[in-house]
Coordinates of C-alpha atoms in Angstrom, one line a residue:
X24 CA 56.4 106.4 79.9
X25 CA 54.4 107.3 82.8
X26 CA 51.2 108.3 83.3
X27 CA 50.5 112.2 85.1
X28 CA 48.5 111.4 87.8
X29 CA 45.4 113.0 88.6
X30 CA 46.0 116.0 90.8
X31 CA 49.0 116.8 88.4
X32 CA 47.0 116.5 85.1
X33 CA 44.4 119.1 87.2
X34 CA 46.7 121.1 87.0
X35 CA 47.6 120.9 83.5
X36 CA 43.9 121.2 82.9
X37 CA 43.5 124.0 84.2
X38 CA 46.2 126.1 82.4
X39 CA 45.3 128.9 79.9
X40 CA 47.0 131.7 77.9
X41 CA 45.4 134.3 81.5
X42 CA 46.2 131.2 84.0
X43 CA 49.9 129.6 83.5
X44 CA 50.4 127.3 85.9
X45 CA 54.1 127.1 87.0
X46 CA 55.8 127.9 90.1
X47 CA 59.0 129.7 90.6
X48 CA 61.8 131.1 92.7
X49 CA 63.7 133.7 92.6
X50 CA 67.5 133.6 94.4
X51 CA 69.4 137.1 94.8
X52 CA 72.6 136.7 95.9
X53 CA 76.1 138.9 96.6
X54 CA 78.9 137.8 94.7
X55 CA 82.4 137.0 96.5
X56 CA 84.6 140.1 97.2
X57 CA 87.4 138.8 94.5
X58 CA 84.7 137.5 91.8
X59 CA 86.4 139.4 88.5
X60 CA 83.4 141.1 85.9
X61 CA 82.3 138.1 84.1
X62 CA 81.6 136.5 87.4
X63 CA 77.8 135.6 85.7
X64 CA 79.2 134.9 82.3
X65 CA 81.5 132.0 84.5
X66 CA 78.9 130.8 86.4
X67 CA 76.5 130.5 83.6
X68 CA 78.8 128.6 81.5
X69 CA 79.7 126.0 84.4
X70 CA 76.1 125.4 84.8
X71 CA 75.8 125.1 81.2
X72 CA 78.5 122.1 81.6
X73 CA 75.5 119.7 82.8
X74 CA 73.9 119.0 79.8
X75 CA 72.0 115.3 81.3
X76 CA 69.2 116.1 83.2
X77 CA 67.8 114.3 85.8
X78 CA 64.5 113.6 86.4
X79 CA 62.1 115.6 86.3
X80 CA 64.0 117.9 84.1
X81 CA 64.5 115.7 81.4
X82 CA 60.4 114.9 81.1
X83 CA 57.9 115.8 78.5
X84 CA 54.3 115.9 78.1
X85 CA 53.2 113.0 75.6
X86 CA 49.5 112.0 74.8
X87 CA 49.0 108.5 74.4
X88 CA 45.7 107.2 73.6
X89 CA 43.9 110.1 75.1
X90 CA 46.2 109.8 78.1
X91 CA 48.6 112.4 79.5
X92 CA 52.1 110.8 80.3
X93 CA 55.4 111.7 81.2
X94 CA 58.3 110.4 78.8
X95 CA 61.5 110.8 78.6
X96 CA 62.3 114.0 75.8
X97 CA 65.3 111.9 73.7
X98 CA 65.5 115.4 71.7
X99 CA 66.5 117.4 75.2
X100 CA 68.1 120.8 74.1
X101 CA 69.5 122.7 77.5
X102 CA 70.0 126.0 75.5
X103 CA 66.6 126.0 75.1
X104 CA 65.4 126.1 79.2
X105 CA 68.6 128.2 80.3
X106 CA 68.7 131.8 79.3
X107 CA 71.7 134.5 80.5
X108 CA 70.0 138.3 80.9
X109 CA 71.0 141.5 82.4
X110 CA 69.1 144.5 84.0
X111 CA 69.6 148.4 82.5
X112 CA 71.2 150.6 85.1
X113 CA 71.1 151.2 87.6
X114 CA 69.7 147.7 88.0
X115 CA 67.3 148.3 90.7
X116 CA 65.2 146.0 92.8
X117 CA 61.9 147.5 90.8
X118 CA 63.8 146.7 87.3
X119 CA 64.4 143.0 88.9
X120 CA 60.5 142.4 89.9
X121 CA 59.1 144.3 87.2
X122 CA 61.8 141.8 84.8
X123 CA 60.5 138.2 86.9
X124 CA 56.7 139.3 86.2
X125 CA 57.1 139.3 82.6
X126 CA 58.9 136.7 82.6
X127 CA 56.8 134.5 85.2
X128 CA 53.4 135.7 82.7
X129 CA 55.0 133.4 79.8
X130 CA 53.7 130.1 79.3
X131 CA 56.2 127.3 79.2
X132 CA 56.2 125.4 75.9
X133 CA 54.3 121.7 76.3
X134 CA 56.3 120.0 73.2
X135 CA 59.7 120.2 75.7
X136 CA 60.2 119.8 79.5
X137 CA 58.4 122.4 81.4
X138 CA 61.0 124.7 83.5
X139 CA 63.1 127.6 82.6
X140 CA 66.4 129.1 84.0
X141 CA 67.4 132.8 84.3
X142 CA 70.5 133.8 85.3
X143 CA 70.4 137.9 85.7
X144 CA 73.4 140.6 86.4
X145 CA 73.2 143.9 86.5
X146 CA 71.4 144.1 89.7
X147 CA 72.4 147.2 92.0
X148 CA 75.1 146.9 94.1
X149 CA 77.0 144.1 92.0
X150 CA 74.4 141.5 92.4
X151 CA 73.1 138.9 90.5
X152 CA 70.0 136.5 90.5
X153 CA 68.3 133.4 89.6
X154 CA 65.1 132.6 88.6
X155 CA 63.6 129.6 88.4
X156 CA 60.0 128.5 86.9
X157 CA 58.6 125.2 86.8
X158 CA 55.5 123.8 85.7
X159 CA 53.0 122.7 88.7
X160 CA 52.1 119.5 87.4
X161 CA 56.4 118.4 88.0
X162 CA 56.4 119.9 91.7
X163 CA 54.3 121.3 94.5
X164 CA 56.2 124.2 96.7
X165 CA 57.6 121.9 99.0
X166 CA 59.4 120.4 96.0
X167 CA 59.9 123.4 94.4
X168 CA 61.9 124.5 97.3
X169 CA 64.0 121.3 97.4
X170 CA 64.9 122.1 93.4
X171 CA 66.1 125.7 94.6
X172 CA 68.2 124.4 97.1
X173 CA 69.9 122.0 94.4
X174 CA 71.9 125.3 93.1
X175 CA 73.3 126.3 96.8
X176 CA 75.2 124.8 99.1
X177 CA 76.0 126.0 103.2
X178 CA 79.5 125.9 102.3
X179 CA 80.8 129.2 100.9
X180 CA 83.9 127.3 99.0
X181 CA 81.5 124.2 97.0
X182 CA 81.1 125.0 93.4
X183 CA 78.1 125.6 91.2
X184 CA 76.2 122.5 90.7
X185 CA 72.9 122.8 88.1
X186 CA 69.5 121.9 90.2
X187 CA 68.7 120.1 86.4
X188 CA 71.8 117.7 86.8
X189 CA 71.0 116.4 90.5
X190 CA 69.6 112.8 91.1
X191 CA 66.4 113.4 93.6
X192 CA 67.2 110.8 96.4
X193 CA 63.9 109.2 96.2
X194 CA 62.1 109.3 92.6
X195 CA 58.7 110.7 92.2
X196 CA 56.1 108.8 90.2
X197 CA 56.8 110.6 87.0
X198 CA 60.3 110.1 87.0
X199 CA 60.7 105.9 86.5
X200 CA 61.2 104.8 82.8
X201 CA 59.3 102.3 82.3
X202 CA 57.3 100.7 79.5
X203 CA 53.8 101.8 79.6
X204 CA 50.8 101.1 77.6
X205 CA 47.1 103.1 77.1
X206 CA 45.8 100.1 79.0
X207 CA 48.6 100.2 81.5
X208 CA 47.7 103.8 82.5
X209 CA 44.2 103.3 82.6
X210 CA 44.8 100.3 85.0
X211 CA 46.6 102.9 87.0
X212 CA 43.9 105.6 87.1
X213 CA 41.7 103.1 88.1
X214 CA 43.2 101.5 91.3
X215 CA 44.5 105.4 92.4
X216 CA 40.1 105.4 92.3
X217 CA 39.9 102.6 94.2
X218 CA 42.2 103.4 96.7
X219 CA 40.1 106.4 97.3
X220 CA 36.9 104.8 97.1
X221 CA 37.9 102.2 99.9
X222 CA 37.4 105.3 102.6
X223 CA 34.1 106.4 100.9
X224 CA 32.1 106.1 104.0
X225 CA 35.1 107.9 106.4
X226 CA 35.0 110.7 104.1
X227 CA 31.1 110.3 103.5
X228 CA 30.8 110.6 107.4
X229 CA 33.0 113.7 107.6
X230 CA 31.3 115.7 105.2
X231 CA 28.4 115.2 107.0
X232 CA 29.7 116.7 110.2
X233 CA 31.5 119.5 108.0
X234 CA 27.3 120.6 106.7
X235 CA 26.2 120.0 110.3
X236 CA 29.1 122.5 111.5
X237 CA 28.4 124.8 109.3
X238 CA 24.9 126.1 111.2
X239 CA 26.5 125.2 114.7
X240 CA 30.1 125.9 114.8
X241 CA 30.7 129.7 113.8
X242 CA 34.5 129.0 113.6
X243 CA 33.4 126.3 110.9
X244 CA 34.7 127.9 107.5
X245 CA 32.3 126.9 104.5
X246 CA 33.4 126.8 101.0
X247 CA 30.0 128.7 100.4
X248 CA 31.0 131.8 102.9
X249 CA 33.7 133.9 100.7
X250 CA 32.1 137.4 99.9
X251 CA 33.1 138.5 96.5
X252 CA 35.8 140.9 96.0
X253 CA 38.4 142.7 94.2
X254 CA 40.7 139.4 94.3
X255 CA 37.6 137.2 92.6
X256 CA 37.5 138.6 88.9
X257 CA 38.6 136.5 85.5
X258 CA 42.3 137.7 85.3
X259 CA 44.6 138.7 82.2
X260 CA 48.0 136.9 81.3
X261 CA 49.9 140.0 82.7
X262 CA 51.6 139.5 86.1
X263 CA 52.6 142.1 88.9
X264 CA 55.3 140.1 91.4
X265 CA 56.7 141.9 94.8
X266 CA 58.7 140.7 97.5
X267 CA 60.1 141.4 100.8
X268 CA 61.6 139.7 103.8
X269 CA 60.9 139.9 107.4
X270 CA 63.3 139.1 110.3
X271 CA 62.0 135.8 112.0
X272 CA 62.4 136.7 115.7
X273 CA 59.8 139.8 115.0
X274 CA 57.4 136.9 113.6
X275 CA 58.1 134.6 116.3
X276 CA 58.1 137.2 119.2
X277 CA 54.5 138.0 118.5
X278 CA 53.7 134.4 118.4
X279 CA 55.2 133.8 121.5
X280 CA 53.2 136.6 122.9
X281 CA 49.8 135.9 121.7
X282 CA 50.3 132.0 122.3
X283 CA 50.2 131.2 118.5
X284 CA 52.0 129.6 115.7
X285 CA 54.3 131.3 113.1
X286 CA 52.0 130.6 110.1
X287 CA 49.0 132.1 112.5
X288 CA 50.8 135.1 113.0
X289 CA 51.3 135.1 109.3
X290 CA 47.6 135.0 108.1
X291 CA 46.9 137.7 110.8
X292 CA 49.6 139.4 109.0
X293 CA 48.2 138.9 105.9
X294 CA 44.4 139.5 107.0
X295 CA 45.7 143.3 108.0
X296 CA 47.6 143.7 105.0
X297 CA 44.5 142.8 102.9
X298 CA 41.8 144.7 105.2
X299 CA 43.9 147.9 104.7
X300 CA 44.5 147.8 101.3
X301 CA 41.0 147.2 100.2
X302 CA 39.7 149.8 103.1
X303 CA 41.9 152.4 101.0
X304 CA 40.3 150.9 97.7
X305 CA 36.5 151.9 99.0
X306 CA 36.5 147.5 98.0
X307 CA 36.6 145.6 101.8
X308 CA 33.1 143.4 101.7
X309 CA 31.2 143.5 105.3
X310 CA 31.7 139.4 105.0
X311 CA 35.3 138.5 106.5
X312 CA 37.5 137.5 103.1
X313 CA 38.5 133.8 103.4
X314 CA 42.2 132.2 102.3
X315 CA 42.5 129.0 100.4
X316 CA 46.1 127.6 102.6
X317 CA 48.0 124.9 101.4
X318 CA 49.2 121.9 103.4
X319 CA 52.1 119.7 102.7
X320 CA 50.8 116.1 103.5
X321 CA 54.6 115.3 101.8
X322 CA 56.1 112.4 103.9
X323 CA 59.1 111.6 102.2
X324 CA 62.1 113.3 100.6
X325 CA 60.8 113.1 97.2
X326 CA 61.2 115.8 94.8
X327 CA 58.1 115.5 92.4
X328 CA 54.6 115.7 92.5
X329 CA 52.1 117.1 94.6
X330 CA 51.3 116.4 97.5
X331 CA 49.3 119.0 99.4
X332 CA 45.8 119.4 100.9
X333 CA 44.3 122.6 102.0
X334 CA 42.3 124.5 104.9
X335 CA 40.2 127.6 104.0
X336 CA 40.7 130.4 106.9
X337 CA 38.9 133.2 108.3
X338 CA 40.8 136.2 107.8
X339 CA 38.6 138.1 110.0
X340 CA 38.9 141.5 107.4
X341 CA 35.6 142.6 108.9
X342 CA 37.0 143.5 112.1
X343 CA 38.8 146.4 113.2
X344 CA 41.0 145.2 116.5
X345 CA 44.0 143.3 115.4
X346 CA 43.5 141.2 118.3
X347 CA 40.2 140.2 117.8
X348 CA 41.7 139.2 114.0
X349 CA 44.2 137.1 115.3
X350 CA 41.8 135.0 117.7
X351 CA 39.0 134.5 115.1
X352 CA 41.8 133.6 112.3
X353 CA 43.4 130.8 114.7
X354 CA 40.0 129.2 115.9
X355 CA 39.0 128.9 112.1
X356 CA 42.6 127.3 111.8
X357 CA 42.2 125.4 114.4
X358 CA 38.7 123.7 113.3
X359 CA 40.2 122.4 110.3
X360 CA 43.3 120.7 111.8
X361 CA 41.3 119.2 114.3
X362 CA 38.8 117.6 111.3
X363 CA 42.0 116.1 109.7
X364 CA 43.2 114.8 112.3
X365 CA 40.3 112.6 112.4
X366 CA 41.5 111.0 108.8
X367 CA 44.5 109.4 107.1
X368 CA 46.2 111.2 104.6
X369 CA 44.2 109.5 101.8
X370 CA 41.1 110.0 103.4
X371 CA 42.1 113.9 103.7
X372 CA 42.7 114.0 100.4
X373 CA 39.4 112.4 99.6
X374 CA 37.7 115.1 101.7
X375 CA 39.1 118.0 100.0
X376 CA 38.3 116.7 96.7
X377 CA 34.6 116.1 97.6
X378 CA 33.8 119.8 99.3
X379 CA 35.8 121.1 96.8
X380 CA 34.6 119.3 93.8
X381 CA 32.1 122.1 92.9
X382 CA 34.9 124.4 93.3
X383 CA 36.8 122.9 91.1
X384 CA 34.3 122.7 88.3
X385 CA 33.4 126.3 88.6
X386 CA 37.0 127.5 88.2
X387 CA 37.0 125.1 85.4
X388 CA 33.4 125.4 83.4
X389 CA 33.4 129.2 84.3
X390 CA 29.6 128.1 85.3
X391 CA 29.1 130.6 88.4
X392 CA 31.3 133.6 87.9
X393 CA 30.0 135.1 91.1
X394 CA 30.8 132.3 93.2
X395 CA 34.1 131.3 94.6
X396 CA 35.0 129.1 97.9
X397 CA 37.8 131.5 99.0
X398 CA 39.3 134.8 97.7
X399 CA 42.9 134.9 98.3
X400 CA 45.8 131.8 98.8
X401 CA 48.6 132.0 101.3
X402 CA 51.0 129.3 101.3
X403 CA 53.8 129.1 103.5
X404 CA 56.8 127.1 102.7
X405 CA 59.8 125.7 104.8
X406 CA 63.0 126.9 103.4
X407 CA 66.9 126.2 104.5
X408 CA 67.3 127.1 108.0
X409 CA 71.2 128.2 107.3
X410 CA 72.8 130.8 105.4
X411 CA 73.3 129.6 101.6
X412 CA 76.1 130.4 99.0
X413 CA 75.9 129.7 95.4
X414 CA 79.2 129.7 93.6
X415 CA 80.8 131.5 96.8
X416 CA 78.3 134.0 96.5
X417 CA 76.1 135.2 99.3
X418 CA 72.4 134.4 99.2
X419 CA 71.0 137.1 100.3
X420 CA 67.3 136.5 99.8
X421 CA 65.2 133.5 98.4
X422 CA 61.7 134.3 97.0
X423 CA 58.8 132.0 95.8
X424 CA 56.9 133.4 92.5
X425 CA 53.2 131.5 92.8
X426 CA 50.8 131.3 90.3
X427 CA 47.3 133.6 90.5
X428 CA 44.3 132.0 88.9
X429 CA 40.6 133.3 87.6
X430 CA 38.7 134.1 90.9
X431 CA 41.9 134.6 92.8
X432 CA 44.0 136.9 91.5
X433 CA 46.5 137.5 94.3
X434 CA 48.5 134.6 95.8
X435 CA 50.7 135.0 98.6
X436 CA 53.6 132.3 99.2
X437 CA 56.2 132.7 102.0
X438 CA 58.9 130.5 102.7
X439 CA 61.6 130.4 105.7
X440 CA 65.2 131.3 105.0
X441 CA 67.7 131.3 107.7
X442 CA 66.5 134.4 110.0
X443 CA 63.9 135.3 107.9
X444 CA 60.7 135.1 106.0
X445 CA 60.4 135.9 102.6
X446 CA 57.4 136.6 101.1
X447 CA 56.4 136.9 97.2
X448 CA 53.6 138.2 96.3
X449 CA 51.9 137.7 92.7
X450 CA 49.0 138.9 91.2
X451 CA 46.9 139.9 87.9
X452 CA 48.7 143.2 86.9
X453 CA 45.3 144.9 85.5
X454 CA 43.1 143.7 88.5
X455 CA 45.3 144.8 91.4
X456 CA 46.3 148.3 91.4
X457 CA 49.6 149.4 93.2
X458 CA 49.5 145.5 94.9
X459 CA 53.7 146.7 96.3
X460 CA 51.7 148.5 98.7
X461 CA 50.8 145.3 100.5
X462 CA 54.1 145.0 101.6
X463 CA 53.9 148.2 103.8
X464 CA 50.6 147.1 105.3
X465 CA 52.2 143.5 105.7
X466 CA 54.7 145.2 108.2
X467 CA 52.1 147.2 110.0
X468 CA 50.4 144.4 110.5
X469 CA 52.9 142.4 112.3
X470 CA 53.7 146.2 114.1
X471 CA 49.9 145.8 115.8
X472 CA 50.8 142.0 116.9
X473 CA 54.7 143.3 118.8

């Protein structure tokens, strides 16, 4: 038994019947040109062959003492995580999103361990699907991606291996089994405190500069500056999810051009995307809208956990020239990266949980509805840089499903895949009205930047 450390049990905290808090993935793939009509039916049964799962699949929530740890669930039931479904005709890409948000708006069930597997058919075309959720207190997105690639492999002819039956290469901290007491995972608590506490006056020192900044430096992003908007309402349970992919060498040709990175070009992507939409709304504030970015501080090739820390971004919404977007959005960027690279990564994570503290109760306590230090989350996720197969068939596309939360009800999370980016989009079904359309304005917006 194990305990869940803190940044996982925030997560768990935070969950609600409007908020779940799991991550997912969604694979579409072509079948092989001699797969036979219960190609799905085959491949789910070979997956249904692993029934030991490894770490973290095989853990459960247990409360011990008034402490959340992860044990080992000796009652593990795979029938009960691994479902077979098929779309009506003519199994459309609409039927296939509009399927994945219902299914991503379901909370996972505490008393086993948290994930869920889909295998779909009946998509157009002879396709089929997977998706994937997982509770965010087991993975972060970097990991997340690591437990979708489980289920491919670059070589066309390798045969279906469950992500569930895979031993991680290097075990996260809720995946040991190991005696543990109350006392035992108070003791823990406590020195993870201590370690932070030992760069008190490093991270002390930085948020002073970070308050002086924010008079002098106007590319200095505050976690007081966010306008409110149509993205910053309490959400419902229900769930709109869209996705598209865009070729790479479009992406990196403007970067090239303008002298920026990828994931630059992406927020000034996204900053169009969201300025347009809202301009055709009668809802864009005069106050630029501000992103909440993840940042993997992972530096291993664990599986499990989180480890991320994130920058807040100018989106630069209140400006018309593309251009002009672009710059502000990168010297906002830029301002943050430089401020981290002052610190260790402890001492990072230190800093975001002191400016974001307040944050953090807000979205908890509900205490200041009309406050929020950001309005809309992009994360951007390295994927597989080759072309994947899974079972011989051809994956064709591979999709992160985030997680919207009260004061944020869009997230946008991309990740790489071979010549592409994929973006998924997810939002609050009642707050966002035709949210698809962002995928149009997302490819105008890399248009103005070509």
């Amino acid at each position: 038994m194990t305990p869940v450390n803190p940044m996982d049990l925030g997560f768990l905290l935070l969950e609600r019947r409007n908020q779940p808090m799991h991550v997912g993935g969604l694979i579409l793939a072509r079948p092989p040109t001699d797969a036979g009509p219960d190609y799905a039916q085959t491949l789910l049964r070979d997956m249904l062959a692993y029934q030991q799962p490894e770490p973290p699949f095989n853990q459960r929530l247990h409360r011990r003492a008034g402490v959340w740890c992860w044990t080992r669930d000796e009652e593990f039931d795979l029938e009960s995580h691994v479902y077979h479904l098929s779309l009506p005709e003519p199994g459309r890409i609409r039927e296939l999103l509009a399927l994945v948000s219902k299914l991503h708006s379901a909370l996972l069930d505490r008393s086993k361990p948290l994930w869920e597997a889909y295998v779909i058919e009946g998509v157009q075309d002879g396709r089929i699907a997977l998706y994937i959720k997982v509770h965010h207190a087991l993975v972060d997105g970097v990991a997340a991606m690591k437990l979708m690639q489980r289920v491919t492999s670059t070589d066309p002819q390798a045969e279906v291996v469950a992500p569930w039956a895979v031993p991680p290469r290097l075990r996260d901290a809720a995946a040991p089994e190991q005696s543990t007491t109350a006392l035992t995972a108070l003791a823990d608590a406590a020195s993870q405190f201590r370690r932070h506490a030992g760069s008190a006056k490093t991270v002390a020192l930085e948020v002073l500069r970070s308050i002086r900044a924010r008079k002098t430096d106007p590319d200095y992003v505050s976690v007081f500056q966010a306008p409110r908007s149509l993205f910053n309402q309490r959400i419902s349970g229900s769930r709109r999810f869209a996705a598209q992919s865009y070729a790479m060498a479009r992406i990196r040709a403007a970067a090239d051009r303008h002298e920026a990175t990828i994931n630059d070009v992406v927020l000034a992507m996204c900053g169009s995307a969201l300025r347009r939409y809202l301009l055709e709304l009668g809802e864009l504030p005069d106050k630029p809208l501000v992103a909440m970015v993840p940042v993997s501080m992972r530096r291993d090739d664990s599986d499990g956990g989180n480890q991320v820390a994130m920058i807040l971004a100018n989106l630069a919404t209140h400006l018309d020239d593309p251009l002009e977007r672009l710059d502000t959005t990168v010297r906002s960027v830029n301002q943050s990266k430089q401020r981290f690279s002052r610190l260790s990564q402890g001492e990072i994570l230190a800093y975001m949980t002191t400016v974001m503290a307040a944050h953090g109760a807000n979205m908890a306590l509900g205490i200041n509805p009309g406050w929020q230090a950001f309005n809309v989350i992009i994360s951007n996720v390295p994927g597989p840089r080759e072309p994947l197969y899974w079972n011989g068939a051809a994956v064709e596309g591979v999709y992160p499903v985030s997680i919207p939360i009260d004061g944020a009800a869009l997230n946008i999370t991309l990740n790489s895949y071979a010549d592409s980016l994929e973006f998924g989009l997810i939002g609050c079904r009642r707050t966002l009205p035709h949210m698809q359309r962002l995928l149009d304005y997302l490819d105008e917006g890399l248009s103005t930047l070509a």
